[in-house]
PDB file of C-alpha atoms and ligand atoms in Angstrom:
ATOM      1  CA  MET M1009      99.105  85.495 109.600  1.00 69.00           C
ATOM      2  CA  SER M1010      97.574  88.954 109.147  1.00 89.00           C
ATOM      3  CA  GLU M1011      96.921  89.941 112.745  1.00 96.00           C
ATOM      4  CA  LEU M1012      98.702  89.755 116.086  1.00 98.00           C
ATOM      5  CA  SER M1013      97.722  87.010 118.541  1.00 97.00           C
ATOM      6  CA  VAL M1014      97.626  89.613 121.359  1.00 98.00           C
ATOM      7  CA  LYS M1015      95.507  92.690 122.147  1.00 97.00           C
ATOM      8  CA  HIS M1016      98.280  94.401 124.165  1.00 98.00           C
ATOM      9  CA  LEU M1017     102.072  94.412 123.866  1.00 98.00           C
ATOM     10  CA  LEU M1018     103.026  93.649 127.470  1.00 98.00           C
ATOM     11  CA  GLY M1019     106.151  91.592 126.866  1.00 98.00           C
ATOM     12  CA  ILE M1020     107.873  89.363 124.316  1.00 98.00           C
ATOM     13  CA  LYS M1021     106.980  86.474 126.629  1.00 98.00           C
ATOM     14  CA  TYR M1022     103.369  86.709 125.395  1.00 98.00           C
ATOM     15  CA  LEU M1023     104.225  86.759 121.643  1.00 98.00           C
ATOM     16  CA  LYS M1024     104.491  83.922 119.153  1.00 98.00           C
ATOM     17  CA  GLU M1025     107.252  83.706 116.563  1.00 98.00           C
ATOM     18  CA  THR M1026     104.625  84.478 113.894  1.00 98.00           C
ATOM     19  CA  ASP M1027     103.765  87.735 115.723  1.00 98.00           C
ATOM     20  CA  ILE M1028     107.414  88.804 115.486  1.00 98.00           C
ATOM     21  CA  GLN M1029     107.554  87.991 111.771  1.00 98.00           C
ATOM     22  CA  LEU M1030     104.321  89.954 111.169  1.00 98.00           C
ATOM     23  CA  ILE M1031     105.733  92.960 113.070  1.00 98.00           C
ATOM     24  CA  PHE M1032     108.954  92.785 110.972  1.00 98.00           C
ATOM     25  CA  GLU M1033     107.065  92.532 107.643  1.00 98.00           C
ATOM     26  CA  THR M1034     104.898  95.510 108.649  1.00 98.00           C
ATOM     27  CA  ALA M1035     107.991  97.440 109.814  1.00 98.00           C
ATOM     28  CA  ASN M1036     109.641  96.828 106.400  1.00 98.00           C
ATOM     29  CA  HIS M1037     106.745  98.679 104.795  1.00 98.00           C
ATOM     30  CA  PHE M1038     106.886 101.549 107.303  1.00 98.00           C
ATOM     31  CA  LYS M1039     110.671 101.835 106.977  1.00 98.00           C
ATOM     32  CA  GLU M1040     110.140 102.476 103.292  1.00 97.00           C
ATOM     33  CA  VAL M1041     107.445 105.084 104.146  1.00 97.00           C
ATOM     34  CA  ILE M1042     109.651 107.040 106.569  1.00 97.00           C
ATOM     35  CA  ASN M1043     112.417 107.251 103.985  1.00 96.00           C
ATOM     36  CA  ARG M1044     110.116 108.982 101.469  1.00 96.00           C
ATOM     37  CA  SER M1045     109.969 112.772 101.171  1.00 97.00           C
ATOM     38  CA  ILE M1046     106.456 112.626 102.676  1.00 96.00           C
ATOM     39  CA  LYS M1047     107.017 110.463 105.749  1.00 96.00           C
ATOM     40  CA  LYS M1048     103.383 110.140 106.863  1.00 96.00           C
ATOM     41  CA  VAL M1049     100.469 107.818 106.155  1.00 98.00           C
ATOM     42  CA  PRO M1050      96.833 108.511 107.128  1.00 97.00           C
ATOM     43  CA  SER M1051      96.292 104.991 108.593  1.00 97.00           C
ATOM     44  CA  LEU M1052      95.417 105.973 112.197  1.00 97.00           C
ATOM     45  CA  ARG M1053      93.573 109.291 111.716  1.00 97.00           C
ATOM     46  CA  ASP M1054      90.749 107.945 113.926  1.00 96.00           C
ATOM     47  CA  ILE M1055      92.977 106.739 116.811  1.00 97.00           C
ATOM     48  CA  THR M1056      94.145 108.674 119.899  1.00 98.00           C
ATOM     49  CA  ILE M1057      97.190 107.484 121.837  1.00 98.00           C
ATOM     50  CA  ALA M1058      98.440 108.613 125.276  1.00 97.00           C
ATOM     51  CA  ASN M1059     102.145 108.215 126.056  1.00 97.00           C
ATOM     52  CA  ILE M1060     102.441 108.068 129.839  1.00 97.00           C
ATOM     53  CA  PHE M1061     105.977 108.030 131.173  1.00 96.00           C
ATOM     54  CA  PHE M1062     106.655 107.578 134.889  1.00 94.00           C
ATOM     55  CA  GLU M1063     110.407 107.182 134.238  1.00 93.00           C
ATOM     56  CA  ASN M1064     112.942 109.131 132.200  1.00 92.00           C
ATOM     57  CA  SER M1065     113.355 108.331 128.512  1.00 95.00           C
ATOM     58  CA  THR M1066     114.869 109.879 125.407  1.00 95.00           C
ATOM     59  CA  ARG M1067     114.810 107.238 122.642  1.00 97.00           C
ATOM     60  CA  THR M1068     111.647 105.308 123.526  1.00 98.00           C
ATOM     61  CA  LYS M1069     109.482 108.372 124.238  1.00 97.00           C
ATOM     62  CA  LEU M1070     110.490 110.290 121.111  1.00 98.00           C
ATOM     63  CA  SER M1071     110.385 107.187 118.948  1.00 98.00           C
ATOM     64  CA  PHE M1072     106.825 106.278 120.022  1.00 98.00           C
ATOM     65  CA  GLU M1073     105.668 109.877 119.561  1.00 98.00           C
ATOM     66  CA  LEU M1074     107.185 110.079 116.096  1.00 98.00           C
ATOM     67  CA  ALA M1075     105.778 106.649 115.132  1.00 98.00           C
ATOM     68  CA  GLU M1076     102.288 107.738 116.211  1.00 98.00           C
ATOM     69  CA  LYS M1077     102.546 111.039 114.324  1.00 98.00           C
ATOM     70  CA  ARG M1078     103.856 109.295 111.181  1.00 98.00           C
ATOM     71  CA  LEU M1079     100.684 107.157 111.337  1.00 98.00           C
ATOM     72  CA  SER M1080      98.529 110.355 111.727  1.00 98.00           C
ATOM     73  CA  ALA M1081      97.222 109.372 115.185  1.00 98.00           C
ATOM     74  CA  ASP M1082      96.282 112.071 117.707  1.00 98.00           C
ATOM     75  CA  VAL M1083      98.908 112.058 120.477  1.00 98.00           C
ATOM     76  CA  LEU M1084      98.778 113.028 124.168  1.00 97.00           C
ATOM     77  CA  ASN M1085     102.024 113.162 126.140  1.00 95.00           C
ATOM     78  CA  PHE M1086     101.827 112.719 129.899  1.00 90.00           C
ATOM     79  CA  SER M1087     104.768 113.217 132.206  1.00 85.00           C
ATOM     80  CA  ALA M1088     104.188 111.869 135.728  1.00 82.00           C
ATOM     81  CA  SER M1089     106.464 114.480 137.287  1.00 80.00           C
ATOM     82  CA  GLN M1090     104.100 117.312 136.219  1.00 78.00           C
ATOM     83  CA  SER M1091     100.818 115.477 136.886  1.00 78.00           C
ATOM     84  CA  SER M1092      98.325 114.877 139.688  1.00 81.00           C
ATOM     85  CA  VAL M1093     100.115 111.562 140.409  1.00 81.00           C
ATOM     86  CA  LYS M1094     102.269 113.847 142.582  1.00 80.00           C
ATOM     87  CA  LYS M1095      99.091 114.604 144.593  1.00 85.00           C
ATOM     88  CA  GLY M1096      98.475 110.901 145.277  1.00 87.00           C
ATOM     89  CA  GLU M1097      96.213 109.862 142.361  1.00 91.00           C
ATOM     90  CA  THR M1098      96.371 106.109 141.671  1.00 93.00           C
ATOM     91  CA  LEU M1099      97.588 104.626 138.384  1.00 93.00           C
ATOM     92  CA  ILE M1100      94.131 103.249 137.511  1.00 95.00           C
ATOM     93  CA  ASP M1101      92.376 106.556 138.311  1.00 95.00           C
ATOM     94  CA  THR M1102      94.980 108.491 136.319  1.00 94.00           C
ATOM     95  CA  VAL M1103      94.625 106.259 133.269  1.00 95.00           C
ATOM     96  CA  ASN M1104      90.814 106.056 133.477  1.00 96.00           C
ATOM     97  CA  ASN M1105      90.681 109.875 133.515  1.00 95.00           C
ATOM     98  CA  ILE M1106      92.886 109.985 130.418  1.00 95.00           C
ATOM     99  CA  LEU M1107      90.747 107.301 128.726  1.00 96.00           C
ATOM    100  CA  SER M1108      87.520 109.206 129.413  1.00 95.00           C
ATOM    101  CA  MET M1109      88.876 111.818 126.974  1.00 96.00           C
ATOM    102  CA  LYS M1110      88.311 109.149 124.249  1.00 96.00           C
ATOM    103  CA  VAL M1111      91.832 107.722 124.175  1.00 97.00           C
ATOM    104  CA  ASP M1112      92.191 104.315 122.483  1.00 97.00           C
ATOM    105  CA  MET M1113      95.719 103.208 123.353  1.00 98.00           C
ATOM    106  CA  VAL M1114      98.196 103.776 126.196  1.00 98.00           C
ATOM    107  CA  VAL M1115     101.968 103.526 125.821  1.00 98.00           C
ATOM    108  CA  MET M1116     103.411 103.345 129.330  1.00 98.00           C
ATOM    109  CA  ARG M1117     106.864 103.341 130.907  1.00 97.00           C
ATOM    110  CA  HIS M1118     106.803 102.604 134.639  1.00 96.00           C
ATOM    111  CA  PRO M1119     109.469 101.766 137.247  1.00 94.00           C
ATOM    112  CA  ASN M1120     107.465  98.821 138.640  1.00 96.00           C
ATOM    113  CA  PRO M1121     107.745  95.393 136.987  1.00 97.00           C
ATOM    114  CA  GLY M1122     104.312  94.218 135.825  1.00 97.00           C
ATOM    115  CA  ALA M1123     102.734  97.711 135.804  1.00 97.00           C
ATOM    116  CA  GLY M1124     101.527  97.256 132.196  1.00 97.00           C
ATOM    117  CA  ILE M1125     100.078  93.807 132.941  1.00 98.00           C
ATOM    118  CA  PHE M1126      98.250  95.247 135.976  1.00 97.00           C
ATOM    119  CA  LEU M1127      96.873  98.139 133.914  1.00 97.00           C
ATOM    120  CA  SER M1128      95.690  95.874 131.087  1.00 97.00           C
ATOM    121  CA  LYS M1129      93.490  94.009 133.589  1.00 97.00           C
ATOM    122  CA  HIS M1130      91.876  97.141 135.007  1.00 95.00           C
ATOM    123  CA  VAL M1131      91.285  99.578 132.136  1.00 95.00           C
ATOM    124  CA  ASN M1132      89.568  99.406 128.763  1.00 94.00           C
ATOM    125  CA  ALA M1133      92.350 100.283 126.303  1.00 96.00           C
ATOM    126  CA  SER M1134      95.147  98.643 124.384  1.00 97.00           C
ATOM    127  CA  ILE M1135      98.351  98.828 126.486  1.00 98.00           C
ATOM    128  CA  VAL M1136     101.893  98.969 125.105  1.00 98.00           C
ATOM    129  CA  ASN M1137     104.715  98.382 127.591  1.00 98.00           C
ATOM    130  CA  ALA M1138     107.503 100.904 126.944  1.00 98.00           C
ATOM    131  CA  GLY M1139     109.625  99.404 129.754  1.00 98.00           C
ATOM    132  CA  ASP M1140     108.442  98.214 133.189  1.00 98.00           C
ATOM    133  CA  GLY M1141     111.220  98.321 135.777  1.00 96.00           C
ATOM    134  CA  ALA M1142     113.666  95.436 135.426  1.00 95.00           C
ATOM    135  CA  HIS M1143     111.024  93.259 133.728  1.00 97.00           C
ATOM    136  CA  GLU M1144     110.501  93.740 129.945  1.00 98.00           C
ATOM    137  CA  HIS M1145     111.102  96.293 127.174  1.00 98.00           C
ATOM    138  CA  PRO M1146     109.441  94.533 124.244  1.00 98.00           C
ATOM    139  CA  THR M1147     109.798  97.173 121.520  1.00 98.00           C
ATOM    140  CA  GLN M1148     113.539  97.469 122.309  1.00 98.00           C
ATOM    141  CA  ALA M1149     113.979  93.723 121.782  1.00 98.00           C
ATOM    142  CA  LEU M1150     111.956  93.847 118.552  1.00 99.00           C
ATOM    143  CA  LEU M1151     114.046  96.689 117.123  1.00 98.00           C
ATOM    144  CA  ASP M1152     117.223  94.900 118.256  1.00 98.00           C
ATOM    145  CA  SER M1153     116.315  91.678 116.422  1.00 98.00           C
ATOM    146  CA  TYR M1154     115.142  93.644 113.389  1.00 98.00           C
ATOM    147  CA  SER M1155     118.524  95.429 113.318  1.00 98.00           C
ATOM    148  CA  ILE M1156     120.443  92.117 113.583  1.00 98.00           C
ATOM    149  CA  ARG M1157     118.370  90.740 110.708  1.00 98.00           C
ATOM    150  CA  GLU M1158     119.059  93.844 108.648  1.00 98.00           C
ATOM    151  CA  ARG M1159     122.853  93.610 109.228  1.00 98.00           C
ATOM    152  CA  LEU M1160     123.342  89.797 109.143  1.00 98.00           C
ATOM    153  CA  GLY M1161     120.397  88.630 106.993  1.00 98.00           C
ATOM    154  CA  ASP M1162     118.801  86.477 109.716  1.00 97.00           C
ATOM    155  CA  VAL M1163     118.538  85.998 113.470  1.00 98.00           C
ATOM    156  CA  ALA M1164     118.141  82.206 113.425  1.00 98.00           C
ATOM    157  CA  GLY M1165     121.436  80.423 114.071  1.00 98.00           C
ATOM    158  CA  LYS M1166     123.330  83.580 115.054  1.00 98.00           C
ATOM    159  CA  ASN M1167     125.380  83.684 118.266  1.00 98.00           C
ATOM    160  CA  VAL M1168     124.393  86.680 120.386  1.00 98.00           C
ATOM    161  CA  VAL M1169     126.000  87.654 123.697  1.00 98.00           C
ATOM    162  CA  ILE M1170     124.349  90.169 126.028  1.00 98.00           C
ATOM    163  CA  VAL M1171     126.999  91.804 128.219  1.00 98.00           C
ATOM    164  CA  GLY M1172     126.691  93.631 131.519  1.00 96.00           C
ATOM    165  CA  ASP M1173     124.033  94.123 134.152  1.00 94.00           C
ATOM    166  CA  ILE M1174     121.692  91.267 133.229  1.00 96.00           C
ATOM    167  CA  LEU M1175     120.129  91.225 136.724  1.00 94.00           C
ATOM    168  CA  HIS M1176     118.451  94.646 136.449  1.00 92.00           C
ATOM    169  CA  SER M1177     117.932  94.707 132.682  1.00 95.00           C
ATOM    170  CA  ARG M1178     114.523  94.646 131.006  1.00 97.00           C
ATOM    171  CA  VAL M1179     116.386  94.864 127.689  1.00 98.00           C
ATOM    172  CA  ALA M1180     118.217  91.608 128.469  1.00 98.00           C
ATOM    173  CA  LEU M1181     115.082  89.653 129.412  1.00 98.00           C
ATOM    174  CA  SER M1182     113.071  90.819 126.383  1.00 98.00           C
ATOM    175  CA  ASN M1183     116.049  90.148 124.089  1.00 98.00           C
ATOM    176  CA  ILE M1184     116.497  86.635 125.480  1.00 98.00           C
ATOM    177  CA  PHE M1185     112.804  85.835 124.828  1.00 98.00           C
ATOM    178  CA  ALA M1186     112.884  87.385 121.323  1.00 98.00           C
ATOM    179  CA  LEU M1187     116.194  85.858 120.222  1.00 98.00           C
ATOM    180  CA  LYS M1188     115.323  82.370 121.502  1.00 98.00           C
ATOM    181  CA  LEU M1189     111.910  82.524 119.791  1.00 98.00           C
ATOM    182  CA  GLN M1190     113.672  83.243 116.487  1.00 98.00           C
ATOM    183  CA  GLY M1191     116.253  80.448 116.870  1.00 98.00           C
ATOM    184  CA  ALA M1192     119.366  82.411 117.889  1.00 98.00           C
ATOM    185  CA  ASN M1193     121.971  81.019 120.310  1.00 98.00           C
ATOM    186  CA  VAL M1194     122.208  83.326 123.330  1.00 98.00           C
ATOM    187  CA  LYS M1195     124.801  83.796 126.059  1.00 98.00           C
ATOM    188  CA  VAL M1196     124.940  86.324 128.876  1.00 98.00           C
ATOM    189  CA  CYS M1197     128.229  87.717 130.162  1.00 98.00           C
ATOM    190  CA  GLY M1198     128.957  89.867 133.201  1.00 97.00           C
ATOM    191  CA  PRO M1199     130.109  89.823 136.808  1.00 95.00           C
ATOM    192  CA  LYS M1200     128.562  86.877 138.684  1.00 95.00           C
ATOM    193  CA  THR M1201     126.830  89.371 140.989  1.00 93.00           C
ATOM    194  CA  LEU M1202     124.931  90.849 138.007  1.00 94.00           C
ATOM    195  CA  LEU M1203     123.819  87.507 136.519  1.00 96.00           C
ATOM    196  CA  PRO M1204     120.448  86.243 137.850  1.00 96.00           C
ATOM    197  CA  LYS M1205     120.479  82.834 139.567  1.00 94.00           C
ATOM    198  CA  HIS M1206     119.016  80.084 137.311  1.00 95.00           C
ATOM    199  CA  ILE M1207     119.323  82.278 134.160  1.00 97.00           C
ATOM    200  CA  GLU M1208     120.272  79.043 132.303  1.00 97.00           C
ATOM    201  CA  SER M1209     116.646  77.906 132.737  1.00 98.00           C
ATOM    202  CA  LEU M1210     115.782  80.432 129.971  1.00 98.00           C
ATOM    203  CA  GLY M1211     117.941  78.422 127.565  1.00 98.00           C
ATOM    204  CA  VAL M1212     120.944  80.765 127.589  1.00 98.00           C
ATOM    205  CA  GLY M1213     124.622  80.052 128.236  1.00 98.00           C
ATOM    206  CA  VAL M1214     126.634  81.897 130.883  1.00 98.00           C
ATOM    207  CA  GLU M1215     130.158  83.266 130.335  1.00 97.00           C
ATOM    208  CA  THR M1216     132.089  85.389 132.837  1.00 96.00           C
ATOM    209  CA  ASN M1217     135.109  85.916 130.542  1.00 98.00           C
ATOM    210  CA  LEU M1218     134.402  88.715 128.042  1.00 98.00           C
ATOM    211  CA  ARG M1219     137.139  87.684 125.584  1.00 98.00           C
ATOM    212  CA  LYS M1220     135.734  84.132 125.373  1.00 98.00           C
ATOM    213  CA  ALA M1221     132.222  85.515 124.901  1.00 98.00           C
ATOM    214  CA  LEU M1222     133.382  87.799 122.077  1.00 98.00           C
ATOM    215  CA  GLU M1223     135.316  84.970 120.389  1.00 98.00           C
ATOM    216  CA  TRP M1224     132.068  82.923 120.364  1.00 98.00           C
ATOM    217  CA  CYS M1225     129.581  85.545 119.198  1.00 98.00           C
ATOM    218  CA  ASP M1226     128.436  87.170 115.949  1.00 98.00           C
ATOM    219  CA  VAL M1227     126.761  90.003 117.872  1.00 98.00           C
ATOM    220  CA  ALA M1228     127.556  91.636 121.229  1.00 98.00           C
ATOM    221  CA  ASN M1229     124.784  93.675 122.846  1.00 98.00           C
ATOM    222  CA  MET M1230     126.466  95.888 125.449  1.00 98.00           C
ATOM    223  CA  LEU M1231     124.270  97.004 128.359  1.00 97.00           C
ATOM    224  CA  ARG M1232     124.551 100.073 130.523  1.00 91.00           C
ATOM    225  CA  ILE M1233     125.361  99.830 134.214  1.00 84.00           C
ATOM    226  CA  GLN M1234     122.060 101.050 135.643  1.00 75.00           C
ATOM    227  CA  ASN M1235     123.292 102.987 138.651  1.00 70.00           C
ATOM    228  CA  GLU M1236     119.723 104.127 139.389  1.00 69.00           C
ATOM    229  CA  ARG M1237     118.703 100.482 140.032  1.00 62.00           C
ATOM    230  CA  LEU M1238     121.795  99.438 142.023  1.00 63.00           C
ATOM    231  CA  ASP M1239     120.966  99.570 145.732  1.00 65.00           C
ATOM    232  CA  ILE M1240     124.328  98.035 146.741  1.00 63.00           C
ATOM    233  CA  SER M1241     127.766  97.688 145.087  1.00 76.00           C
ATOM    234  CA  TYR M1242     127.811  94.730 142.688  1.00 79.00           C
ATOM    235  CA  PHE M1243     131.471  95.224 141.663  1.00 81.00           C
ATOM    236  CA  PRO M1244     134.424  96.920 143.380  1.00 76.00           C
ATOM    237  CA  THR M1245     134.789 100.039 141.187  1.00 87.00           C
ATOM    238  CA  THR M1246     133.593 101.245 137.781  1.00 89.00           C
ATOM    239  CA  ARG M1247     137.224 101.151 136.600  1.00 90.00           C
ATOM    240  CA  GLU M1248     137.505  97.445 137.460  1.00 92.00           C
ATOM    241  CA  TYR M1249     134.163  96.745 135.750  1.00 92.00           C
ATOM    242  CA  THR M1250     135.452  98.442 132.590  1.00 95.00           C
ATOM    243  CA  GLN M1251     138.712  96.482 132.696  1.00 95.00           C
ATOM    244  CA  GLN M1252     136.820  93.166 132.796  1.00 96.00           C
ATOM    245  CA  PHE M1253     133.580  93.823 130.904  1.00 97.00           C
ATOM    246  CA  GLY M1254     134.101  96.940 128.762  1.00 97.00           C
ATOM    247  CA  VAL M1255     134.725  96.638 125.003  1.00 98.00           C
ATOM    248  CA  ASN M1256     137.419  98.721 123.358  1.00 97.00           C
ATOM    249  CA  LYS M1257     138.899  98.826 119.850  1.00 97.00           C
ATOM    250  CA  LYS M1258     142.088  96.980 120.862  1.00 97.00           C
ATOM    251  CA  LEU M1259     140.067  94.034 122.191  1.00 98.00           C
ATOM    252  CA  LEU M1260     137.844  93.877 119.088  1.00 98.00           C
ATOM    253  CA  ASP M1261     140.836  94.153 116.731  1.00 97.00           C
ATOM    254  CA  SER M1262     142.533  91.228 118.493  1.00 97.00           C
ATOM    255  CA  LEU M1263     139.633  88.869 117.569  1.00 97.00           C
ATOM    256  CA  ASP M1264     139.942  86.882 114.345  1.00 93.00           C
ATOM    257  CA  LYS M1265     136.533  88.077 113.049  1.00 94.00           C
ATOM    258  CA  GLU M1266     134.467  91.261 112.939  1.00 96.00           C
ATOM    259  CA  ILE M1267     131.486  91.141 115.267  1.00 98.00           C
ATOM    260  CA  VAL M1268     128.441  93.443 115.316  1.00 98.00           C
ATOM    261  CA  ILE M1269     128.226  95.801 118.295  1.00 98.00           C
ATOM    262  CA  MET M1270     124.873  96.906 119.712  1.00 98.00           C
ATOM    263  CA  HIS M1271     123.767  99.036 122.651  1.00 98.00           C
ATOM    264  CA  PRO M1272     120.209 100.042 123.623  1.00 98.00           C
ATOM    265  CA  GLY M1273     121.366 103.435 124.935  1.00 95.00           C
ATOM    266  CA  PRO M1274     121.929 105.593 126.802  1.00 95.00           C
ATOM    267  CA  ILE M1275     125.660 104.850 126.505  1.00 95.00           C
ATOM    268  CA  ASN M1276     128.162 105.337 129.324  1.00 93.00           C
ATOM    269  CA  ARG M1277     131.090 106.149 127.017  1.00 95.00           C
ATOM    270  CA  GLY M1278     134.317 104.781 128.446  1.00 95.00           C
ATOM    271  CA  VAL M1279     132.523 102.395 130.849  1.00 94.00           C
ATOM    272  CA  GLU M1280     130.839  99.512 128.957  1.00 96.00           C
ATOM    273  CA  ILE M1281     131.956 100.767 125.535  1.00 97.00           C
ATOM    274  CA  THR M1282     134.644 103.158 124.306  1.00 98.00           C
ATOM    275  CA  SER M1283     133.862 105.933 121.821  1.00 98.00           C
ATOM    276  CA  ASP M1284     136.027 104.380 119.082  1.00 97.00           C
ATOM    277  CA  VAL M1285     133.821 101.256 119.262  1.00 98.00           C
ATOM    278  CA  ALA M1286     130.477 103.049 119.666  1.00 98.00           C
ATOM    279  CA  ASP M1287     131.202 105.214 116.610  1.00 98.00           C
ATOM    280  CA  SER M1288     132.850 102.499 114.481  1.00 97.00           C
ATOM    281  CA  LYS M1289     131.412 100.763 111.410  1.00 96.00           C
ATOM    282  CA  GLN M1290     131.005  97.597 113.519  1.00 97.00           C
ATOM    283  CA  SER M1291     128.465  99.457 115.661  1.00 98.00           C
ATOM    284  CA  ILE M1292     124.780  99.492 114.639  1.00 98.00           C
ATOM    285  CA  ILE M1293     123.699 101.628 117.605  1.00 98.00           C
ATOM    286  CA  LEU M1294     122.170 104.427 115.512  1.00 98.00           C
ATOM    287  CA  ASN M1295     120.588 101.901 113.114  1.00 98.00           C
ATOM    288  CA  GLN M1296     118.810 100.477 116.174  1.00 98.00           C
ATOM    289  CA  VAL M1297     117.415 103.934 116.983  1.00 98.00           C
ATOM    290  CA  GLU M1298     116.362 104.503 113.345  1.00 98.00           C
ATOM    291  CA  ASN M1299     114.639 101.099 113.180  1.00 98.00           C
ATOM    292  CA  GLY M1300     112.817 101.842 116.445  1.00 98.00           C
ATOM    293  CA  VAL M1301     110.439 104.214 114.664  1.00 98.00           C
ATOM    294  CA  ALA M1302     109.434 101.657 111.997  1.00 98.00           C
ATOM    295  CA  ILE M1303     109.066  98.887 114.598  1.00 98.00           C
ATOM    296  CA  ARG M1304     106.874 101.084 116.833  1.00 98.00           C
ATOM    297  CA  MET M1305     104.771 102.150 113.836  1.00 98.00           C
ATOM    298  CA  ALA M1306     104.237  98.456 113.067  1.00 98.00           C
ATOM    299  CA  VAL M1307     103.298  97.562 116.655  1.00 98.00           C
ATOM    300  CA  ILE M1308     100.850 100.467 117.002  1.00 98.00           C
ATOM    301  CA  TYR M1309      99.320  99.884 113.557  1.00 98.00           C
ATOM    302  CA  LEU M1310      98.780  96.161 114.218  1.00 98.00           C
ATOM    303  CA  LEU M1311      97.339  96.708 117.729  1.00 98.00           C
ATOM    304  CA  ALA M1312      95.089  99.517 116.467  1.00 98.00           C
ATOM    305  CA  SER M1313      93.657  97.209 113.795  1.00 96.00           C
ATOM    306  CA  LYS M1314      92.380  94.996 116.657  1.00 91.00           C
ATOM    307  CA  ILE M1315      90.437  97.824 118.342  1.00 87.00           C
ATOM    308  CA  LYS M1316      88.799  99.295 115.240  1.00 63.00           C
TER     309      LYS M1316
HETATM  310  N1   CP W 354     116.746 102.260 125.013  1.00 94.22           N
HETATM  311  C1   CP W 354     115.961 103.000 125.809  1.00 94.22           C
HETATM  312  O1   CP W 354     114.955 102.527 126.358  1.00 94.22           O
HETATM  313  O2   CP W 354     116.349 104.303 125.928  1.00 94.22           O
HETATM  314  P1   CP W 354     115.538 105.442 126.718  1.00 94.22           P
HETATM  315  O3   CP W 354     115.609 105.092 128.185  1.00 94.22           O
HETATM  316  O4   CP W 354     116.229 106.738 126.382  1.00 94.22           O
HETATM  317  O5   CP W 354     114.123 105.408 126.231  1.00 94.22           O
END
């Protein structure tokens, strides 16, 4: 396959396994490019991309911007907090105004689930979902799988546990779709209050004992407690959460194998993960961030080839 089956990247749910493989093969090429002394290619000199972020971001925003610049695209950065959205302008009006400046592609982060899907139906541009509320974060899941493949050789057949606040996590949902599509075995682990009802219907196992989950897995993806999305208390105290669902060096050293530790960031050091784990050789957290640029270059390059 030489082109994606989709015109937008709205979620992993809409991708085929062959799309993921094509993105990874393309990312391999771009990873080689960004490790050269000249880290740029002229591929997208005729493309203009707007990054519109209605929610805070460090990794995703910078990674998309760098990916676009490495591909020689023209880049517009839009921050909702400094825009006319504050004066009541609608999402569609805002984006149509940006598009009338001859913009070809929109990368959007939005607090509302489905915002990217809604936009794709109402405006004439390729849309990339950079995280929509508690729904999906497709490029995070792609860079996560790519990083597992890089460390362990393959994703198929690997045991992956996603630990923490599964209920509010777009990273968890996109990872479940991506990992299952590639043939991994997936479990979720966390307090019962932070596990969605009927999560098993997605083909994942459920484990509420962290030690058992770690004994089973090859990879543990540790999620942040998203205090900004918690309207009520889902566990008694942060200290008790850490005691039951935080990973520390002592716990990892007591297992009879070395597992790979991941985290999408930002990290709450000392809550879901201790510093000696986050900074250990078992951790691939910074590899995930590095791979994010190559993955986003691949996604943008492949989507752009469909609008040329
Ligand atoms: N992983 C992730 O989405 O991080 P940011 O919120 O900093 O973009």
